[in-house]
PDB file of C-alpha atoms and ligand atoms in Angstrom:
ATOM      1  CA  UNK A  13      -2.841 -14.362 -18.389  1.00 93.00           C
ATOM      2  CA  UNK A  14      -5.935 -15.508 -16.610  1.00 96.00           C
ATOM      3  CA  UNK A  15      -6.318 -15.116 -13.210  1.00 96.00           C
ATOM      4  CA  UNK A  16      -9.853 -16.978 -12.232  1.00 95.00           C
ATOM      5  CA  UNK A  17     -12.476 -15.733 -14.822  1.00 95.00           C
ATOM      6  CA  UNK A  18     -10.999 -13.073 -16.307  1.00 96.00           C
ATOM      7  CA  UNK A  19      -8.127 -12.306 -18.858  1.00 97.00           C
ATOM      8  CA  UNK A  20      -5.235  -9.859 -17.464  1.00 98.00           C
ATOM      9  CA  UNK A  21      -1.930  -8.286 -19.713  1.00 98.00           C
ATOM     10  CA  UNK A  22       1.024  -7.394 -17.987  1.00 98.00           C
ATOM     11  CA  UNK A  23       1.032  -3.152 -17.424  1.00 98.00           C
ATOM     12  CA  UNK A  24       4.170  -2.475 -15.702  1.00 98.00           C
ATOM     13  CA  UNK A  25       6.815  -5.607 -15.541  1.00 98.00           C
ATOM     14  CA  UNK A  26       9.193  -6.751 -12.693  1.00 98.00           C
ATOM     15  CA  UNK A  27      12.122  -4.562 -13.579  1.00 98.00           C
ATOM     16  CA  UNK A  28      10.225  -1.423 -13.754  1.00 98.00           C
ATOM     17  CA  UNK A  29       8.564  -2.122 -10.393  1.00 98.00           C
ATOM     18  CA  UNK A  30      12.096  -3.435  -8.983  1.00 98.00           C
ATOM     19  CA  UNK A  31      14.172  -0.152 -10.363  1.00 98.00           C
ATOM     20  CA  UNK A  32      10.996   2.095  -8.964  1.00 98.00           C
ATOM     21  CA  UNK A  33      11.276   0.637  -5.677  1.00 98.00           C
ATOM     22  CA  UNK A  34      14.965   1.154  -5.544  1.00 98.00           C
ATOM     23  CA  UNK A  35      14.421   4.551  -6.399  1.00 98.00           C
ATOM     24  CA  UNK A  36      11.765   5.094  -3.585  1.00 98.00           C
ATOM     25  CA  UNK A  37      14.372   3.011  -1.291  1.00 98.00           C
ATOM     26  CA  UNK A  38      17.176   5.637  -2.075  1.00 98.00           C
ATOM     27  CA  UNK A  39      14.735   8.321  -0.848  1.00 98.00           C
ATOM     28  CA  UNK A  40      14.315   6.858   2.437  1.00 98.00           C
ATOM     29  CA  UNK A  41      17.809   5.869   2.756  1.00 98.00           C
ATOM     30  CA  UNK A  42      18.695   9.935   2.622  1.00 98.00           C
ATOM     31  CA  UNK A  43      16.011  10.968   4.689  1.00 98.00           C
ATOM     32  CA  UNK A  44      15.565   8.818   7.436  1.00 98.00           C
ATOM     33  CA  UNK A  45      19.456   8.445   7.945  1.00 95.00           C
ATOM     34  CA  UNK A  46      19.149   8.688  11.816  1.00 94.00           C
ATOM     35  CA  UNK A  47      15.296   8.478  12.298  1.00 98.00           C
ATOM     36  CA  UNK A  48      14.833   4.576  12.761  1.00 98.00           C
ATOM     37  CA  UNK A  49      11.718   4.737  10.699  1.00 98.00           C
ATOM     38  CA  UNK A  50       8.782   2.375  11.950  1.00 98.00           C
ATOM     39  CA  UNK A  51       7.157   0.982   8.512  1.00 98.00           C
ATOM     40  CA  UNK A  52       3.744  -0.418   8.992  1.00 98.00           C
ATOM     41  CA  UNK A  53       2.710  -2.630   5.997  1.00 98.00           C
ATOM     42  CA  UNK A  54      -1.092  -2.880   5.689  1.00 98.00           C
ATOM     43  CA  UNK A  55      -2.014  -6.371   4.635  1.00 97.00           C
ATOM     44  CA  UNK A  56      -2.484  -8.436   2.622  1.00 96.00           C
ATOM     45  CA  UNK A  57      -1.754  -6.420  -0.500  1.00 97.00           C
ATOM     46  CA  UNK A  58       1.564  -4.734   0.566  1.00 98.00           C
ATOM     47  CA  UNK A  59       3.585  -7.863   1.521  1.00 98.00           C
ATOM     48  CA  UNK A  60       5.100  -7.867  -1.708  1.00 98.00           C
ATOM     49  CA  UNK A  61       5.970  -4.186  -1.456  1.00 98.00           C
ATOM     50  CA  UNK A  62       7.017  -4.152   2.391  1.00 98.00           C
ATOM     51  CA  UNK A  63       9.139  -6.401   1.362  1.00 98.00           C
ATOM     52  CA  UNK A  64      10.945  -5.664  -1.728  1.00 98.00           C
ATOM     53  CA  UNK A  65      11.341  -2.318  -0.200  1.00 98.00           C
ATOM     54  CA  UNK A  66      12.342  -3.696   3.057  1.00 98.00           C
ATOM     55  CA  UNK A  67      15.432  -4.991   1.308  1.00 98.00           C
ATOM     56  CA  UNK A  68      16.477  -2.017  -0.066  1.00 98.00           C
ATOM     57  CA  UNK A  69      16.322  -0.069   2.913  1.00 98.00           C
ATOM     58  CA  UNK A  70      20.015   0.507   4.581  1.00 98.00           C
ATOM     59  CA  UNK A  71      19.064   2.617   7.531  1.00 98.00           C
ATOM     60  CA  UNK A  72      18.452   1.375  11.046  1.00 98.00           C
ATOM     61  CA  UNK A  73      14.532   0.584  10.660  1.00 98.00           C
ATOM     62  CA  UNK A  74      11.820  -1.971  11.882  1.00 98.00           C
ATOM     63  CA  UNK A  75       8.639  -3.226  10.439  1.00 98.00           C
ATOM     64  CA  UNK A  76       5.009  -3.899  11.726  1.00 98.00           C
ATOM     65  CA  UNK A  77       2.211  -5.085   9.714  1.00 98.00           C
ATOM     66  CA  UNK A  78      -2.087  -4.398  10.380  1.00 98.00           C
ATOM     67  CA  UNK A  79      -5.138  -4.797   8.560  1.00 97.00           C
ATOM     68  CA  UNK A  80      -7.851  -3.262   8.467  1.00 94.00           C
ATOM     69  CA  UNK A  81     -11.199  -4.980   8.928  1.00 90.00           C
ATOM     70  CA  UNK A  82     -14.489  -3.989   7.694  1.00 81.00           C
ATOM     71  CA  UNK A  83     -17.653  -4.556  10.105  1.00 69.00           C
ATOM     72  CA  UNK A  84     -21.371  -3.789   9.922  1.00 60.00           C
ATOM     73  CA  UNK A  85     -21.470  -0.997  12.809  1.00 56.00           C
ATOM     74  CA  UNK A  86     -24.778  -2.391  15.269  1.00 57.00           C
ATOM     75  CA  UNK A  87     -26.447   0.855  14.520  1.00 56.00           C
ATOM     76  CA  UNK A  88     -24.945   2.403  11.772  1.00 52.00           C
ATOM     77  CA  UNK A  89     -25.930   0.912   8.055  1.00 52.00           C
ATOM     78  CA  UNK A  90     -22.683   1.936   6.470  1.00 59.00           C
ATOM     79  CA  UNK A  91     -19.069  -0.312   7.044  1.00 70.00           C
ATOM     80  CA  UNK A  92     -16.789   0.827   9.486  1.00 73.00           C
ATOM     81  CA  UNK A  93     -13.180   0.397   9.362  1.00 84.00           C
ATOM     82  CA  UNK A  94     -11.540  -0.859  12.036  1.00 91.00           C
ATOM     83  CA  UNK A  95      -7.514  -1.222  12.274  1.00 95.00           C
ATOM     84  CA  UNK A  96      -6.599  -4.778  13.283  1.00 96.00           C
ATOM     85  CA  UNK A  97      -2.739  -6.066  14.816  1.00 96.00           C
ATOM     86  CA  UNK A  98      -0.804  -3.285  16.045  1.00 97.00           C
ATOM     87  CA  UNK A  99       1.071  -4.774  19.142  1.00 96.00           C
ATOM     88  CA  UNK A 100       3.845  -1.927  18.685  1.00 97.00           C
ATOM     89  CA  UNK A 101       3.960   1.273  20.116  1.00 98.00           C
ATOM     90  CA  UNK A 102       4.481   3.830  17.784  1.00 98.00           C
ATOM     91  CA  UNK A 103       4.341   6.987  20.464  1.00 98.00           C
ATOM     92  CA  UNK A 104       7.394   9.232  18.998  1.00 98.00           C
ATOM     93  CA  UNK A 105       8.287   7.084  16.043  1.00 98.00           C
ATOM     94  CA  UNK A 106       8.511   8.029  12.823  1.00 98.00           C
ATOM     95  CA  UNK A 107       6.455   5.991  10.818  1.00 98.00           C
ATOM     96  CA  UNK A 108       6.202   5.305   7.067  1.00 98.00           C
ATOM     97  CA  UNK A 109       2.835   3.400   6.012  1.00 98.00           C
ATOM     98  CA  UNK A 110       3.154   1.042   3.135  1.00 98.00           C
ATOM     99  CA  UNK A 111       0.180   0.677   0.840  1.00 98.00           C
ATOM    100  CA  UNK A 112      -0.274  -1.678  -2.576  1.00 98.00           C
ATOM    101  CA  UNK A 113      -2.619   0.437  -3.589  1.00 98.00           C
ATOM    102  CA  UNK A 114      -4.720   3.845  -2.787  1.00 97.00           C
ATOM    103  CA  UNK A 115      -7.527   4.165  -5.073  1.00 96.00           C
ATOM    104  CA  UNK A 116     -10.684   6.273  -3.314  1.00 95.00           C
ATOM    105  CA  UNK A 117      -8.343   6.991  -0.417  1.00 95.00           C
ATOM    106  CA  UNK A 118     -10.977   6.358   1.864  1.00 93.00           C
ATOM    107  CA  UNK A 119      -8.935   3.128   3.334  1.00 94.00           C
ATOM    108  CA  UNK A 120      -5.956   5.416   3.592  1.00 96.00           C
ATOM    109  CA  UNK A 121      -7.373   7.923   5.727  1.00 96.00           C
ATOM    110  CA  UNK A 122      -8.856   5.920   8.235  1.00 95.00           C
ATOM    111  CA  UNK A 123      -5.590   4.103   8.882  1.00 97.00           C
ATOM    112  CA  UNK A 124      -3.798   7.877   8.927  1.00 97.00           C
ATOM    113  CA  UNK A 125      -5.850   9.213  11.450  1.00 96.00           C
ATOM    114  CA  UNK A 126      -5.843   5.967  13.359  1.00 96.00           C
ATOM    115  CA  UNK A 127      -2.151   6.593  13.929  1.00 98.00           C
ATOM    116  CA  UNK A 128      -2.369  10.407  14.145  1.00 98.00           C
ATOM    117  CA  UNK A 129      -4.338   9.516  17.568  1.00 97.00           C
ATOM    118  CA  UNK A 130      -1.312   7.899  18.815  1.00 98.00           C
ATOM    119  CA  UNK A 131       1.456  10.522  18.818  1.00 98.00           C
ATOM    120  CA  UNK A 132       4.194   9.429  16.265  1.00 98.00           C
ATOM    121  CA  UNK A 133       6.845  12.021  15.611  1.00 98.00           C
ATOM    122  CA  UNK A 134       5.610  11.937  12.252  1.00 98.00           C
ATOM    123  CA  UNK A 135       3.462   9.799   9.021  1.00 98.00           C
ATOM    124  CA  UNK A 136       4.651   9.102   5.462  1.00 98.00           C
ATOM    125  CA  UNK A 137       2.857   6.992   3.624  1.00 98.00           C
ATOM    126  CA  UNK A 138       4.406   5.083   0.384  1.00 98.00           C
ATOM    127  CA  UNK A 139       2.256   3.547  -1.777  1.00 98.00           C
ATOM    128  CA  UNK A 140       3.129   1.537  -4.659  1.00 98.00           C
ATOM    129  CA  UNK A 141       0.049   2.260  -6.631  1.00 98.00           C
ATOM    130  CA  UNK A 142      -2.014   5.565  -6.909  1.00 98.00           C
ATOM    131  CA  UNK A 143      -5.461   5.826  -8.840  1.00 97.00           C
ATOM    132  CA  UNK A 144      -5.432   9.627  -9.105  1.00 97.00           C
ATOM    133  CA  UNK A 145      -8.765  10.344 -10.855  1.00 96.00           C
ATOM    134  CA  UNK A 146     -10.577   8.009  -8.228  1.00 92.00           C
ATOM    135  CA  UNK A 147      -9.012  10.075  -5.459  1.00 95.00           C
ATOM    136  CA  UNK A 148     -11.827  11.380  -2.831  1.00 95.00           C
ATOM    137  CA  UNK A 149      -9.862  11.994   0.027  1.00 94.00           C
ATOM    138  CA  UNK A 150      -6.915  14.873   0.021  1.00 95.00           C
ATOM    139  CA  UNK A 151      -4.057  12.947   1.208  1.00 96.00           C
ATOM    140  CA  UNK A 152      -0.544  13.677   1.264  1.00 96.00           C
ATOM    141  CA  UNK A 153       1.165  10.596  -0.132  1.00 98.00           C
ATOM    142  CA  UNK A 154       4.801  11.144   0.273  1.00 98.00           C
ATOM    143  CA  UNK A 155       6.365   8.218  -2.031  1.00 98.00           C
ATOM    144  CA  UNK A 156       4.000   6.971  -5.058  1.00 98.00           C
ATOM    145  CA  UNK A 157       5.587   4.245  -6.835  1.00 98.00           C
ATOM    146  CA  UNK A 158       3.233   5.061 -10.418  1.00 98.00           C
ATOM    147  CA  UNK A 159       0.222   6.417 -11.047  1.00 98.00           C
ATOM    148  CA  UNK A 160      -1.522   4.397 -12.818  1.00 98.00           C
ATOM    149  CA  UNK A 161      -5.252   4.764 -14.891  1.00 97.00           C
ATOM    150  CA  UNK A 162      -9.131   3.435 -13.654  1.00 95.00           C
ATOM    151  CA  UNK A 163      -8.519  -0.091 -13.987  1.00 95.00           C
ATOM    152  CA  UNK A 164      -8.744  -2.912 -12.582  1.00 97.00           C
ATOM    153  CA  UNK A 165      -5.154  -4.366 -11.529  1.00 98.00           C
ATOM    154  CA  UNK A 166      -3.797  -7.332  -9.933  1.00 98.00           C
ATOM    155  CA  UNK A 167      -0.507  -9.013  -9.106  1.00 98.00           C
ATOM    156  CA  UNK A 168       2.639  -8.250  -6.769  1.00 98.00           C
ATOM    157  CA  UNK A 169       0.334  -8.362  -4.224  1.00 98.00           C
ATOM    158  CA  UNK A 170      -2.716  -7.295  -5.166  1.00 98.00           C
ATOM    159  CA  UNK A 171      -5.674  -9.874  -6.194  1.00 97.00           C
ATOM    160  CA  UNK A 172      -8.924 -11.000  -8.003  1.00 97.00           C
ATOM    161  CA  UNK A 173     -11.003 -12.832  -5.432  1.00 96.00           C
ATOM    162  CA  UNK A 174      -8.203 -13.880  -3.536  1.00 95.00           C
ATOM    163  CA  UNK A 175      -5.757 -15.397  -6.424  1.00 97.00           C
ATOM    164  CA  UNK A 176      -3.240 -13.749  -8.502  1.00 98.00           C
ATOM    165  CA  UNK A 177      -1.032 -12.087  -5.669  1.00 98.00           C
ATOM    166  CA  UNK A 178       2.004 -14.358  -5.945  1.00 98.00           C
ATOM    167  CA  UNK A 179       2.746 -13.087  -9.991  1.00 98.00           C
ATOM    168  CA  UNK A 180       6.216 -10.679 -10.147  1.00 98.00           C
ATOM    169  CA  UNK A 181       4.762  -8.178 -12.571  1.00 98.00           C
ATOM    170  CA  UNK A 182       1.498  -6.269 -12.245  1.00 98.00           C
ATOM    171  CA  UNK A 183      -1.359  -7.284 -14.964  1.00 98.00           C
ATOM    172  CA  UNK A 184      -4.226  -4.825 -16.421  1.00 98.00           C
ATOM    173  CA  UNK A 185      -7.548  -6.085 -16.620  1.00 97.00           C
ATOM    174  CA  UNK A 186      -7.847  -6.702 -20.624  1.00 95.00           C
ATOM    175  CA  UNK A 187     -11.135  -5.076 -22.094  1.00 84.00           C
ATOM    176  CA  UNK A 188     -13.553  -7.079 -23.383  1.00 74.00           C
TER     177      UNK A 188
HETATM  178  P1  5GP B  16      -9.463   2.730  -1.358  1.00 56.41           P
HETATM  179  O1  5GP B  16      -9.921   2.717   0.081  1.00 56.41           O
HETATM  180  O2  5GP B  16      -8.294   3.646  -1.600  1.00 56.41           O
HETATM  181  O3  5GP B  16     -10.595   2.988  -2.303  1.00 56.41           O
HETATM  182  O4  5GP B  16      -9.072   1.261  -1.707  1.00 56.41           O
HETATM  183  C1  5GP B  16      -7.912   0.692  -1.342  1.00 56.41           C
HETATM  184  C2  5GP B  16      -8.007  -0.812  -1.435  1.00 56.41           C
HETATM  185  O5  5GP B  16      -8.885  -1.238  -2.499  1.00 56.41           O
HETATM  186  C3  5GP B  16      -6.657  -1.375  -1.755  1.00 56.41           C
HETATM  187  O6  5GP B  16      -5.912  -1.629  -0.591  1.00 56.41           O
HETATM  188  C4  5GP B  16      -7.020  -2.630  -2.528  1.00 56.41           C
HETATM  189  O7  5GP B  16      -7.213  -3.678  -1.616  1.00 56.41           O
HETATM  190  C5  5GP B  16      -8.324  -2.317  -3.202  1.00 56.41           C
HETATM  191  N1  5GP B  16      -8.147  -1.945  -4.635  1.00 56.41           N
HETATM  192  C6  5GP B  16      -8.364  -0.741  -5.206  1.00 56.41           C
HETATM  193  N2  5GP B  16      -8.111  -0.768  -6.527  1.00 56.41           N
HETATM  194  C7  5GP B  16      -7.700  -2.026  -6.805  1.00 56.41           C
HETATM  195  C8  5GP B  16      -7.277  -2.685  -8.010  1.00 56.41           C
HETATM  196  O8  5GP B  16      -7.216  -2.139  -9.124  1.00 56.41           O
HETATM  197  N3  5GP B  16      -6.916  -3.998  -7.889  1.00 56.41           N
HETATM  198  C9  5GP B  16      -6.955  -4.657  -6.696  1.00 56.41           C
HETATM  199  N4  5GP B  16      -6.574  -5.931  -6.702  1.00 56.41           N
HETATM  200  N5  5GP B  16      -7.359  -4.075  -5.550  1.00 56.41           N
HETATM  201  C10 5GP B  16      -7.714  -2.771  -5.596  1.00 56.41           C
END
C-alpha cells in the first residue's frame, strides 16, 4: 500500500483493532456505570478511535474534542504546546482522554496537566497506540489498545503528511 512516497503493509487489521476496542469498551462500560464519563478526543488522529469507541460505549457519557497546537514561544527557542477548543467545563467530571497514539509522551503530558489545572474528579487516558521503548515521560495510561514496536505507522487515523487517515486497518512502514 502506498500512501504518498512511501510503501506501508498492513500490521494489525480491522478486526483486531474492532475486537480490541470492544474489549477496552467493556472496561469502561463496568467502571464508569454511574460516572457520566467526559471523553475528550485529541484531534485529528483519534477521530477514528473516539469514535469506534464511542459506539461501544453503553453508559450515560458525552464527548469533547481539542487539539493541541504547537507555537514558537516569543522568547523561548523551543515549541510550546498549547491546548486548543475546550468550550466544556470539565470541573468535577470524570474524564477519559482519547489518544491515536503516545509515542515520547511528551504530547500526553502537557494535555494531562492541562486538565489536572482544572479540577476534574478524575483523568484516564486510553490510547489506542503505545510506543513503549520511545516512552520519556512516566505516564499512567489506563487503557492501551497494543503496544506496538519503533515504527513508523499510519492509518485509522493516523497519517503521512496529511494522507492515509481514512484506511480501516493500521499499515507499518515497510523497510527499505
Ligand atoms: P508524542 O508527543 O507522544 O511523542 O507524540 C504523539 C504524536 O506524535 C501523536 O499524536 C501522533 O500525532 C504523532 N506520532 C507518533 N508516532 C507516530 C507514528 O508512528 N505515526 C503517525 N502517523 N504519527 C505518530
Amino acid at each position: 500500500m502506498k500512501v504518498r512516497d512511501k510503501e506501508f503493509e498492513v500490521y494489525l487489521d480491522e478486526t483486531k483493532i474492532q475486537q480490541r476496542i470492544a474489549e477496552i469498551a467493556q472496561d469502561i462500560n463496568e467502571e464508569y456505570a454511574s460516572k457520566n464519563p467526559l471523553f475528550i478526543g485529541i484531534l485529528n488522529g483519534s477521530f477514528m478511535f473516539a469514535s469506534d469507541l464511542m459506539k461501544a460505549v453503553n453508559v450515560p457519557s458525552e464527548i469533547a474534542f481539542i487539539r493541541m497546537a504547537s507555537y514558537k514561544g516569543m522568547e523561548s527557542t523551543g515549541n510550546v504546546k498549547q491546548v486548543l477548543g475546550l468550550q466544556e467545563n470539565v470541573f468535577g467530571r470524570h474524564l477519559i482522554l482519547l489518544e491515536d497514539i503516545v509515542d515520547s509522551g511528551l504530547t500526553m503530558d502537557e494535555v494531562i496537566k492541562f486538565f489536572q489545572e482544572r479540577g476534574p474528579k478524575s483523568i484516564r487516558v486510553a490510547t489506542l497506540l503505545l510506543k513503549p521503548e520511545k516512552l520519556e515521560k512516566d505516564l499512567k495510561l489506563d487503557y492501551v489498545g497494543f503496544e506496538i514496536p519503533e515504527k513508523f505507522v499510519v492509518g485509522y487515523g493516523l497519517d503521512y503528511n496529511g494522507h492515509g487517515r481514512n484506511l480501516k486497518d493500521i499499515y507499518q512502514l515497510k523497510e527499505a
